[in-house]
Amino acid sequence: MTDKRILIIDDEADVREIAKVSLEITKHWQVTTAASGDEGLALASSCHPDAILLDVVMPQVDGLATLIKLRENMATCHIPVILLTATIRLATQPAYAAAGAKAILVKPFDPGLLGSQIETALGW
Amino acid sequence: MKILVVDDDDLLVEQLTADLLAQNYVVDTTSDGLLGWEYATATPYDLIVLDINLPGLDGVSLCQRLRQGGYAGAILLLTGRSSSDDKVMGLNAGADDYLVKPYTLVELTARLRALLRRPQLVSSPTLRYGSLELDPNGSLVTVADRPVELSPKEYGLLELFLRHPDRIFSNTLLLERLWSVEDAPGEETIRTHIKRLRRKLKQAGVDDMIENVYGMGYRLRPESVGPDVGPDVSDAAPTPAEPDRAAAAREAAIAAFERFRPTIDQRMAALRDAALALKANHLPTIVQTAAQGAAHKLAGSLGLFGYGAGSHLARRLEDWLEQPDLAQGQTFNGLVDQLDALLRSPPVAASTENNTAIVPLPPAAALGDRIAVVAVDDDPIMLAQLQSLLPRWGVDVLGLQDPRQTLATLEASPPDLLLLDLDMPSLSGLDLCHQLRQIDRWQTLPIVCLTACRDAATLYHLYQAGADDYLPKPMVEPELVSRIFHRVERGRLLQTLAGVDPHSGLANRQKGTIELKLLLALAQRQGEIVTLLVIQITPKNPPGEATPIRSLGQSLTGLLGSGDVLACWGPSEFIVGLWATDRAAAQALLGQTLKLQLMDKLSSSSDALGTLDTTANGTTVNAINIDAITVGTATFPVDGQTLPLLYRQAQRPAARLPLSP
């Protein structure tokens, strides 16, 4: 069952922690977390996750900048990305879809359902 | 590309095979499910087409077995049932796409080609052997998390062994799987590759992974249950049922709340600062910004800890702070007090299934242009809703309340998709759909029906009338958006495959090439001549709003005989093949005529493209959007025997047809 690796990039510690706990409990996935876009980029190329949950609103390197950098790197360009946002309108700009984000997940998510929702969105 | 067709409908198999062979695919066919399994395990296929109802082994089970057996190519299911349960079952079993019978051959081949084009068909799970991991998605091999450098062939061998842990691979089988017919090496080479792979694995710490089976070949050594294999904790522990685990996750989140209490308190403090400032009737920007950030974060996090209502209140606070109205300060303060009180009460570990949403984004390819949709619905509220929802997804909606104006509207501004309400008083959506499908031009337009009834009879009539898809009312935004994207993308794909250039409505370059080659082959056989005209348009720089290419294409169509070929070659280029016509005849036929006719047609065209003026260098169009038209000619067989040669000949300045009187 531990067949998926997920990377969560979010500057808010509570969201990171709950997402991690939720995916570990419900799906037994291996979850790595990053508190900033830069940290996330480094982890994405070293730990080869199966999917990335990416917060849209972050200080310094925000979600879109992170997404674009993920796409520019050969090692990370194929990893599916789901955007996390509390405000759906922030993520519906065509730029996010153009950069290849797969879906938008509206915060707060239900810790009981997060894993299944990711599976559905990515066709796992 | 190798394709296996498993279907017991002989007629369909025969047609499909002929069609696929004509497209240079290698095709195997069988009518039995079990035989299908035999075929698929014996030879690697790029794509397998499966009927659901099969003797021997049904399509869904076969699909499941193929996926479990590590088949990574594409699978298309053919089904006579249109219930969504069957589709879901098929897709869950690992099919990439399904097609409901009856379908047209064109649609089937279109789907097949779309599937074959996808580079990564299945996101394959990581393969493991002890501490060795092979990630097929990144072609990466690691042992104890350290990467192992392998050549492509060594990687291919390793992946093959890992995917088929019980299977013995003979040299012949390895050759068949990993080498193409052209560069198949001797058996010695295979031994060398295996030797190198073993050495590299040994250096990385995995010894003796591939074993020799005397007289038969190689296989993966069965994994020992030694210390190398880490105990799988999740499998060892009794696995609680899905709902239990969901509940456990919610409870764990609530239990974590106390740890994050300080963060939440800080955010609440920022809101209280704003409330205090508002009591003094003054909200400094710095306080407002801090409070807005805090409200945003609370909105995104409180629901995680069982405070769904808290997230809701925080979102209202965030909205209020977006445009603060100091006179209404008590509204804000009231909301902060409510939130404060809520956070002192215990959290609720309830499912929020109906409140949390994951919204799929359209594939990047669909975003090239904005999508134009015409929506026909007698209900103005519905139209207004569509017009407010869709533009931010890149979809522009032209609303139409009177269905009788549909045809005129479509002609005036051809959309990418038509949304059609089924239940309208003056003209039923079904009749309208049926009428549109009788008209050549609208046969390929994607039509999606909106309907409150979803019974089988309604759906049957709907597809019968030519609709592509339906959306149940009331509409749900994510579903509406993803259906529109899906249909438009498929519509564009089908047009390309059907050989239609979407801008001009003429044959596209692909289809034009085929038709011109046929024309030349026919001319050769019958000793006839063909004159090729290359018509190039220089659009005004910068080009205007309306593209003249559709009007121009239609004008040209009117000038040609039935044996002639006309195709759109590029964004501003047409090619005409004139049967039994030499250059002089082409000149006589089209020189003056082309000018006069084009002038006539262009000036009377709906987008008033203007008039033509002849100069020494060609013809200038006094038009809104066109600067010049040039016509080059080349005649088969005197100027060349092949299409590329004739095309090049026609490009020379000397080949230019004088359009002067």
PDB file of C-alpha atoms in Angstrom, chain B residues 12-213:
ATOM      1  CA  LEU B  12     -16.434  -4.881 -37.833  1.00  0.00           C
ATOM      2  CA  VAL B  13     -13.127  -6.710 -37.486  1.00  0.00           C
ATOM      3  CA  GLU B  14     -12.794  -6.972 -41.232  1.00  0.00           C
ATOM      4  CA  GLN B  15     -13.501  -3.281 -41.823  1.00  0.00           C
ATOM      5  CA  LEU B  16     -11.314  -2.145 -38.980  1.00  0.00           C
ATOM      6  CA  THR B  17      -8.412  -4.346 -40.020  1.00  0.00           C
ATOM      7  CA  ALA B  18      -8.549  -3.072 -43.602  1.00  0.00           C
ATOM      8  CA  ASP B  19      -8.629   0.477 -42.332  1.00  0.00           C
ATOM      9  CA  LEU B  20      -5.731  -0.006 -39.914  1.00  0.00           C
ATOM     10  CA  LEU B  21      -3.625  -1.867 -42.470  1.00  0.00           C
ATOM     11  CA  ALA B  22      -4.138   1.032 -44.867  1.00  0.00           C
ATOM     12  CA  GLN B  23      -2.638   3.239 -42.155  1.00  0.00           C
ATOM     13  CA  ASN B  24       0.411   0.988 -41.917  1.00  0.00           C
ATOM     14  CA  TYR B  25      -0.389  -0.559 -38.564  1.00  0.00           C
ATOM     15  CA  VAL B  26       0.416  -4.194 -37.933  1.00  0.00           C
ATOM     16  CA  VAL B  27      -2.842  -5.869 -36.916  1.00  0.00           C
ATOM     17  CA  ASP B  28      -3.650  -9.197 -35.265  1.00  0.00           C
ATOM     18  CA  THR B  29      -7.236 -10.247 -34.685  1.00  0.00           C
ATOM     19  CA  THR B  30      -9.062 -12.865 -32.685  1.00  0.00           C
ATOM     20  CA  SER B  31     -12.674 -13.357 -31.673  1.00  0.00           C
ATOM     21  CA  ASP B  32     -12.120 -15.118 -28.353  1.00  0.00           C
ATOM     22  CA  GLY B  33     -11.182 -13.560 -25.010  1.00  0.00           C
ATOM     23  CA  LEU B  34      -8.864 -16.349 -23.931  1.00  0.00           C
ATOM     24  CA  LEU B  35      -7.121 -16.388 -27.288  1.00  0.00           C
ATOM     25  CA  GLY B  36      -6.794 -12.639 -26.909  1.00  0.00           C
ATOM     26  CA  TRP B  37      -4.953 -13.192 -23.635  1.00  0.00           C
ATOM     27  CA  GLU B  38      -2.671 -15.736 -25.342  1.00  0.00           C
ATOM     28  CA  TYR B  39      -1.883 -13.304 -28.146  1.00  0.00           C
ATOM     29  CA  ALA B  40      -1.235 -10.449 -25.744  1.00  0.00           C
ATOM     30  CA  THR B  41       1.136 -12.433 -23.588  1.00  0.00           C
ATOM     31  CA  ALA B  42       2.994 -13.852 -26.569  1.00  0.00           C
ATOM     32  CA  THR B  43       3.680 -10.621 -28.453  1.00  0.00           C
ATOM     33  CA  PRO B  44       4.022  -7.030 -27.294  1.00  0.00           C
ATOM     34  CA  TYR B  45       1.255  -4.756 -28.609  1.00  0.00           C
ATOM     35  CA  ASP B  46       1.070  -0.986 -28.574  1.00  0.00           C
ATOM     36  CA  LEU B  47      -2.697  -1.013 -28.425  1.00  0.00           C
ATOM     37  CA  ILE B  48      -5.420  -3.558 -27.764  1.00  0.00           C
ATOM     38  CA  VAL B  49      -9.034  -3.082 -28.835  1.00  0.00           C
ATOM     39  CA  LEU B  50     -11.426  -5.183 -26.737  1.00  0.00           C
ATOM     40  CA  ASP B  51     -15.111  -5.897 -27.073  1.00  0.00           C
ATOM     41  CA  ILE B  52     -16.859  -6.236 -23.694  1.00  0.00           C
ATOM     42  CA  ASN B  53     -18.954  -9.235 -24.709  1.00  0.00           C
ATOM     43  CA  LEU B  54     -16.545 -11.942 -25.746  1.00  0.00           C
ATOM     44  CA  PRO B  55     -16.645 -15.707 -25.721  1.00  0.00           C
ATOM     45  CA  GLY B  56     -14.016 -17.314 -23.525  1.00  0.00           C
ATOM     46  CA  LEU B  57     -13.185 -14.370 -21.318  1.00  0.00           C
ATOM     47  CA  ASP B  58     -15.110 -11.096 -21.197  1.00  0.00           C
ATOM     48  CA  GLY B  59     -13.453  -7.820 -22.144  1.00  0.00           C
ATOM     49  CA  VAL B  60     -13.403  -6.243 -18.683  1.00  0.00           C
ATOM     50  CA  SER B  61     -11.792  -9.315 -17.074  1.00  0.00           C
ATOM     51  CA  LEU B  62      -9.315  -9.571 -19.913  1.00  0.00           C
ATOM     52  CA  CYS B  63      -8.479  -5.895 -19.487  1.00  0.00           C
ATOM     53  CA  GLN B  64      -7.921  -6.424 -15.769  1.00  0.00           C
ATOM     54  CA  ARG B  65      -5.720  -9.428 -16.423  1.00  0.00           C
ATOM     55  CA  LEU B  66      -3.661  -7.552 -18.983  1.00  0.00           C
ATOM     56  CA  ARG B  67      -3.016  -4.713 -16.554  1.00  0.00           C
ATOM     57  CA  GLN B  68      -2.176  -7.055 -13.721  1.00  0.00           C
ATOM     58  CA  GLY B  69       0.187  -8.849 -16.063  1.00  0.00           C
ATOM     59  CA  GLY B  70       2.023  -5.579 -16.592  1.00  0.00           C
ATOM     60  CA  TYR B  71       0.701  -4.723 -20.050  1.00  0.00           C
ATOM     61  CA  ALA B  72       1.551  -1.035 -20.367  1.00  0.00           C
ATOM     62  CA  GLY B  73       0.163  -0.217 -23.797  1.00  0.00           C
ATOM     63  CA  ALA B  74      -3.206   1.336 -24.552  1.00  0.00           C
ATOM     64  CA  ILE B  75      -6.535  -0.454 -24.191  1.00  0.00           C
ATOM     65  CA  LEU B  76      -9.737   0.681 -25.866  1.00  0.00           C
ATOM     66  CA  LEU B  77     -12.971  -1.010 -24.804  1.00  0.00           C
ATOM     67  CA  LEU B  78     -15.892  -1.356 -27.176  1.00  0.00           C
ATOM     68  CA  THR B  79     -19.219  -1.610 -25.440  1.00  0.00           C
ATOM     69  CA  GLY B  80     -22.790  -2.032 -26.484  1.00  0.00           C
ATOM     70  CA  ARG B  81     -23.955  -0.820 -23.117  1.00  0.00           C
ATOM     71  CA  SER B  82     -23.996   2.850 -22.430  1.00  0.00           C
ATOM     72  CA  SER B  83     -24.650   2.736 -18.717  1.00  0.00           C
ATOM     73  CA  SER B  84     -21.999   4.676 -16.891  1.00  0.00           C
ATOM     74  CA  ASP B  85     -21.446   1.753 -14.489  1.00  0.00           C
ATOM     75  CA  ASP B  86     -20.016  -0.294 -17.352  1.00  0.00           C
ATOM     76  CA  LYS B  87     -17.776   2.536 -18.397  1.00  0.00           C
ATOM     77  CA  VAL B  88     -16.564   3.078 -14.864  1.00  0.00           C
ATOM     78  CA  MET B  89     -15.973  -0.656 -14.497  1.00  0.00           C
ATOM     79  CA  GLY B  90     -14.015  -0.693 -17.740  1.00  0.00           C
ATOM     80  CA  LEU B  91     -11.921   2.307 -16.824  1.00  0.00           C
ATOM     81  CA  ASN B  92     -11.310   0.899 -13.357  1.00  0.00           C
ATOM     82  CA  ALA B  93     -10.165  -2.336 -14.941  1.00  0.00           C
ATOM     83  CA  GLY B  94      -7.445  -0.316 -16.639  1.00  0.00           C
ATOM     84  CA  ALA B  95      -8.895   0.661 -20.021  1.00  0.00           C
ATOM     85  CA  ASP B  96      -7.717   4.019 -21.369  1.00  0.00           C
ATOM     86  CA  ASP B  97     -10.875   4.818 -23.267  1.00  0.00           C
ATOM     87  CA  TYR B  98     -14.180   3.256 -24.260  1.00  0.00           C
ATOM     88  CA  LEU B  99     -16.494   3.624 -27.205  1.00  0.00           C
ATOM     89  CA  VAL B 100     -20.212   2.898 -27.117  1.00  0.00           C
ATOM     90  CA  LYS B 101     -21.738   0.952 -30.026  1.00  0.00           C
ATOM     91  CA  PRO B 102     -22.917   1.867 -32.578  1.00  0.00           C
ATOM     92  CA  TYR B 103     -20.027   4.044 -33.607  1.00  0.00           C
ATOM     93  CA  THR B 104     -18.514   5.072 -36.904  1.00  0.00           C
ATOM     94  CA  LEU B 105     -15.233   3.704 -38.168  1.00  0.00           C
ATOM     95  CA  VAL B 106     -13.939   7.261 -38.394  1.00  0.00           C
ATOM     96  CA  GLU B 107     -14.595   7.792 -34.703  1.00  0.00           C
ATOM     97  CA  LEU B 108     -12.983   4.507 -33.776  1.00  0.00           C
ATOM     98  CA  THR B 109      -9.795   5.168 -35.731  1.00  0.00           C
ATOM     99  CA  ALA B 110      -9.704   8.694 -34.359  1.00  0.00           C
ATOM    100  CA  ARG B 111      -9.761   7.337 -30.812  1.00  0.00           C
ATOM    101  CA  LEU B 112      -7.122   4.740 -31.625  1.00  0.00           C
ATOM    102  CA  ARG B 113      -4.805   7.339 -33.021  1.00  0.00           C
ATOM    103  CA  ALA B 114      -5.370   9.621 -30.067  1.00  0.00           C
ATOM    104  CA  LEU B 115      -4.444   6.738 -27.754  1.00  0.00           C
ATOM    105  CA  LEU B 116      -1.352   5.816 -29.742  1.00  0.00           C
ATOM    106  CA  ARG B 117      -0.186   9.412 -29.650  1.00  0.00           C
ATOM    107  CA  ARG B 118      -0.165   9.595 -25.877  1.00  0.00           C
ATOM    108  CA  PRO B 119       3.449   9.180 -24.856  1.00  0.00           C
ATOM    109  CA  GLN B 120       2.897   7.889 -21.329  1.00  0.00           C
ATOM    110  CA  LEU B 121      -0.231   5.827 -21.324  1.00  0.00           C
ATOM    111  CA  VAL B 122      -0.276   4.492 -17.849  1.00  0.00           C
ATOM    112  CA  SER B 123       1.395   6.051 -14.903  1.00  0.00           C
ATOM    113  CA  SER B 124       3.027   2.821 -13.841  1.00  0.00           C
ATOM    114  CA  PRO B 125       3.707   2.137 -10.222  1.00  0.00           C
ATOM    115  CA  THR B 126       7.257   1.783  -9.022  1.00  0.00           C
ATOM    116  CA  LEU B 127       8.597  -1.763  -9.380  1.00  0.00           C
ATOM    117  CA  ARG B 128      10.467  -3.164  -6.387  1.00  0.00           C
ATOM    118  CA  TYR B 129      12.828  -6.033  -5.700  1.00  0.00           C
ATOM    119  CA  GLY B 130      14.269  -5.930  -2.211  1.00  0.00           C
ATOM    120  CA  SER B 131      15.993  -2.580  -1.857  1.00  0.00           C
ATOM    121  CA  LEU B 132      15.970  -2.066  -5.628  1.00  0.00           C
ATOM    122  CA  GLU B 133      13.362   0.270  -7.082  1.00  0.00           C
ATOM    123  CA  LEU B 134      12.602   0.946 -10.708  1.00  0.00           C
ATOM    124  CA  ASP B 135      10.425   3.949 -11.477  1.00  0.00           C
ATOM    125  CA  PRO B 136       9.074   3.484 -15.005  1.00  0.00           C
ATOM    126  CA  ASN B 137       7.771   7.063 -15.118  1.00  0.00           C
ATOM    127  CA  GLY B 138      11.216   8.578 -14.722  1.00  0.00           C
ATOM    128  CA  SER B 139      13.186   5.575 -16.080  1.00  0.00           C
ATOM    129  CA  LEU B 140      15.097   5.636 -12.851  1.00  0.00           C
ATOM    130  CA  VAL B 141      16.672   2.707 -11.005  1.00  0.00           C
ATOM    131  CA  THR B 142      17.826   2.996  -7.404  1.00  0.00           C
ATOM    132  CA  VAL B 143      19.225   0.573  -4.851  1.00  0.00           C
ATOM    133  CA  ALA B 144      18.709   1.708  -1.275  1.00  0.00           C
ATOM    134  CA  ASP B 145      17.853   5.141  -2.718  1.00  0.00           C
ATOM    135  CA  ARG B 146      21.171   5.422  -4.572  1.00  0.00           C
ATOM    136  CA  PRO B 147      20.769   5.751  -8.352  1.00  0.00           C
ATOM    137  CA  VAL B 148      22.181   3.005 -10.579  1.00  0.00           C
ATOM    138  CA  GLU B 149      23.372   4.045 -14.026  1.00  0.00           C
ATOM    139  CA  LEU B 150      22.081   1.663 -16.695  1.00  0.00           C
ATOM    140  CA  SER B 151      22.175   1.734 -20.489  1.00  0.00           C
ATOM    141  CA  PRO B 152      18.760   1.770 -22.210  1.00  0.00           C
ATOM    142  CA  LYS B 153      19.011  -1.941 -23.081  1.00  0.00           C
ATOM    143  CA  GLU B 154      20.073  -2.923 -19.553  1.00  0.00           C
ATOM    144  CA  TYR B 155      17.190  -0.868 -18.207  1.00  0.00           C
ATOM    145  CA  GLY B 156      14.815  -2.551 -20.645  1.00  0.00           C
ATOM    146  CA  LEU B 157      15.980  -5.998 -19.532  1.00  0.00           C
ATOM    147  CA  LEU B 158      15.608  -5.148 -15.851  1.00  0.00           C
ATOM    148  CA  GLU B 159      12.134  -3.680 -16.342  1.00  0.00           C
ATOM    149  CA  LEU B 160      11.044  -6.750 -18.293  1.00  0.00           C
ATOM    150  CA  PHE B 161      12.209  -9.117 -15.552  1.00  0.00           C
ATOM    151  CA  LEU B 162      10.596  -7.035 -12.812  1.00  0.00           C
ATOM    152  CA  ARG B 163       7.299  -6.830 -14.665  1.00  0.00           C
ATOM    153  CA  HIS B 164       7.147 -10.579 -15.200  1.00  0.00           C
ATOM    154  CA  PRO B 165       8.654 -12.020 -12.025  1.00  0.00           C
ATOM    155  CA  ASP B 166       7.503 -15.592 -12.762  1.00  0.00           C
ATOM    156  CA  ARG B 167       8.394 -15.767 -16.371  1.00  0.00           C
ATOM    157  CA  ILE B 168      11.388 -17.356 -18.066  1.00  0.00           C
ATOM    158  CA  PHE B 169      12.695 -15.330 -20.976  1.00  0.00           C
ATOM    159  CA  SER B 170      14.452 -17.144 -23.786  1.00  0.00           C
ATOM    160  CA  ASN B 171      16.948 -15.315 -25.964  1.00  0.00           C
ATOM    161  CA  THR B 172      14.385 -15.217 -28.754  1.00  0.00           C
ATOM    162  CA  LEU B 173      11.762 -13.692 -26.503  1.00  0.00           C
ATOM    163  CA  LEU B 174      14.212 -11.061 -25.255  1.00  0.00           C
ATOM    164  CA  LEU B 175      15.133 -10.219 -28.824  1.00  0.00           C
ATOM    165  CA  GLU B 176      11.489  -9.873 -29.732  1.00  0.00           C
ATOM    166  CA  ARG B 177      10.727  -7.650 -26.754  1.00  0.00           C
ATOM    167  CA  LEU B 178      13.711  -5.353 -26.722  1.00  0.00           C
ATOM    168  CA  TRP B 179      15.072  -5.140 -30.228  1.00  0.00           C
ATOM    169  CA  SER B 180      13.415  -4.152 -33.478  1.00  0.00           C
ATOM    170  CA  VAL B 181      13.567  -6.534 -36.409  1.00  0.00           C
ATOM    171  CA  GLU B 182      16.121  -4.368 -38.211  1.00  0.00           C
ATOM    172  CA  ASP B 183      18.778  -4.226 -35.518  1.00  0.00           C
ATOM    173  CA  ALA B 184      18.291  -7.635 -33.913  1.00  0.00           C
ATOM    174  CA  PRO B 185      21.724  -8.791 -32.711  1.00  0.00           C
ATOM    175  CA  GLY B 186      23.002 -12.309 -32.151  1.00  0.00           C
ATOM    176  CA  GLU B 187      22.425 -14.213 -28.927  1.00  0.00           C
ATOM    177  CA  GLU B 188      25.963 -13.383 -27.879  1.00  0.00           C
ATOM    178  CA  THR B 189      24.976  -9.718 -27.560  1.00  0.00           C
ATOM    179  CA  ILE B 190      22.140 -10.603 -25.209  1.00  0.00           C
ATOM    180  CA  ARG B 191      24.537 -12.536 -23.010  1.00  0.00           C
ATOM    181  CA  THR B 192      26.831  -9.501 -22.915  1.00  0.00           C
ATOM    182  CA  HIS B 193      23.966  -7.196 -21.896  1.00  0.00           C
ATOM    183  CA  ILE B 194      22.828  -9.581 -19.168  1.00  0.00           C
ATOM    184  CA  LYS B 195      26.390  -9.871 -17.897  1.00  0.00           C
ATOM    185  CA  ARG B 196      26.804  -6.106 -17.706  1.00  0.00           C
ATOM    186  CA  LEU B 197      23.470  -5.672 -15.987  1.00  0.00           C
ATOM    187  CA  ARG B 198      24.372  -8.314 -13.394  1.00  0.00           C
ATOM    188  CA  ARG B 199      27.721  -6.633 -12.745  1.00  0.00           C
ATOM    189  CA  LYS B 200      26.171  -3.211 -12.247  1.00  0.00           C
ATOM    190  CA  LEU B 201      23.497  -4.602  -9.930  1.00  0.00           C
ATOM    191  CA  LYS B 202      26.123  -6.449  -7.923  1.00  0.00           C
ATOM    192  CA  GLN B 203      28.186  -3.264  -7.550  1.00  0.00           C
ATOM    193  CA  ALA B 204      25.059  -1.493  -6.303  1.00  0.00           C
ATOM    194  CA  GLY B 205      24.529  -4.226  -3.709  1.00  0.00           C
ATOM    195  CA  VAL B 206      21.952  -6.507  -5.344  1.00  0.00           C
ATOM    196  CA  ASP B 207      23.588  -9.781  -6.158  1.00  0.00           C
ATOM    197  CA  ASP B 208      22.180 -12.728  -8.041  1.00  0.00           C
ATOM    198  CA  MET B 209      18.946 -11.091  -9.023  1.00  0.00           C
ATOM    199  CA  ILE B 210      18.718 -12.645 -12.482  1.00  0.00           C
ATOM    200  CA  GLU B 211      19.184 -16.384 -12.702  1.00  0.00           C
ATOM    201  CA  ASN B 212      19.962 -18.692 -15.595  1.00  0.00           C
ATOM    202  CA  VAL B 213      17.450 -21.421 -16.222  1.00  0.00           C
TER     203      VAL B 213
END
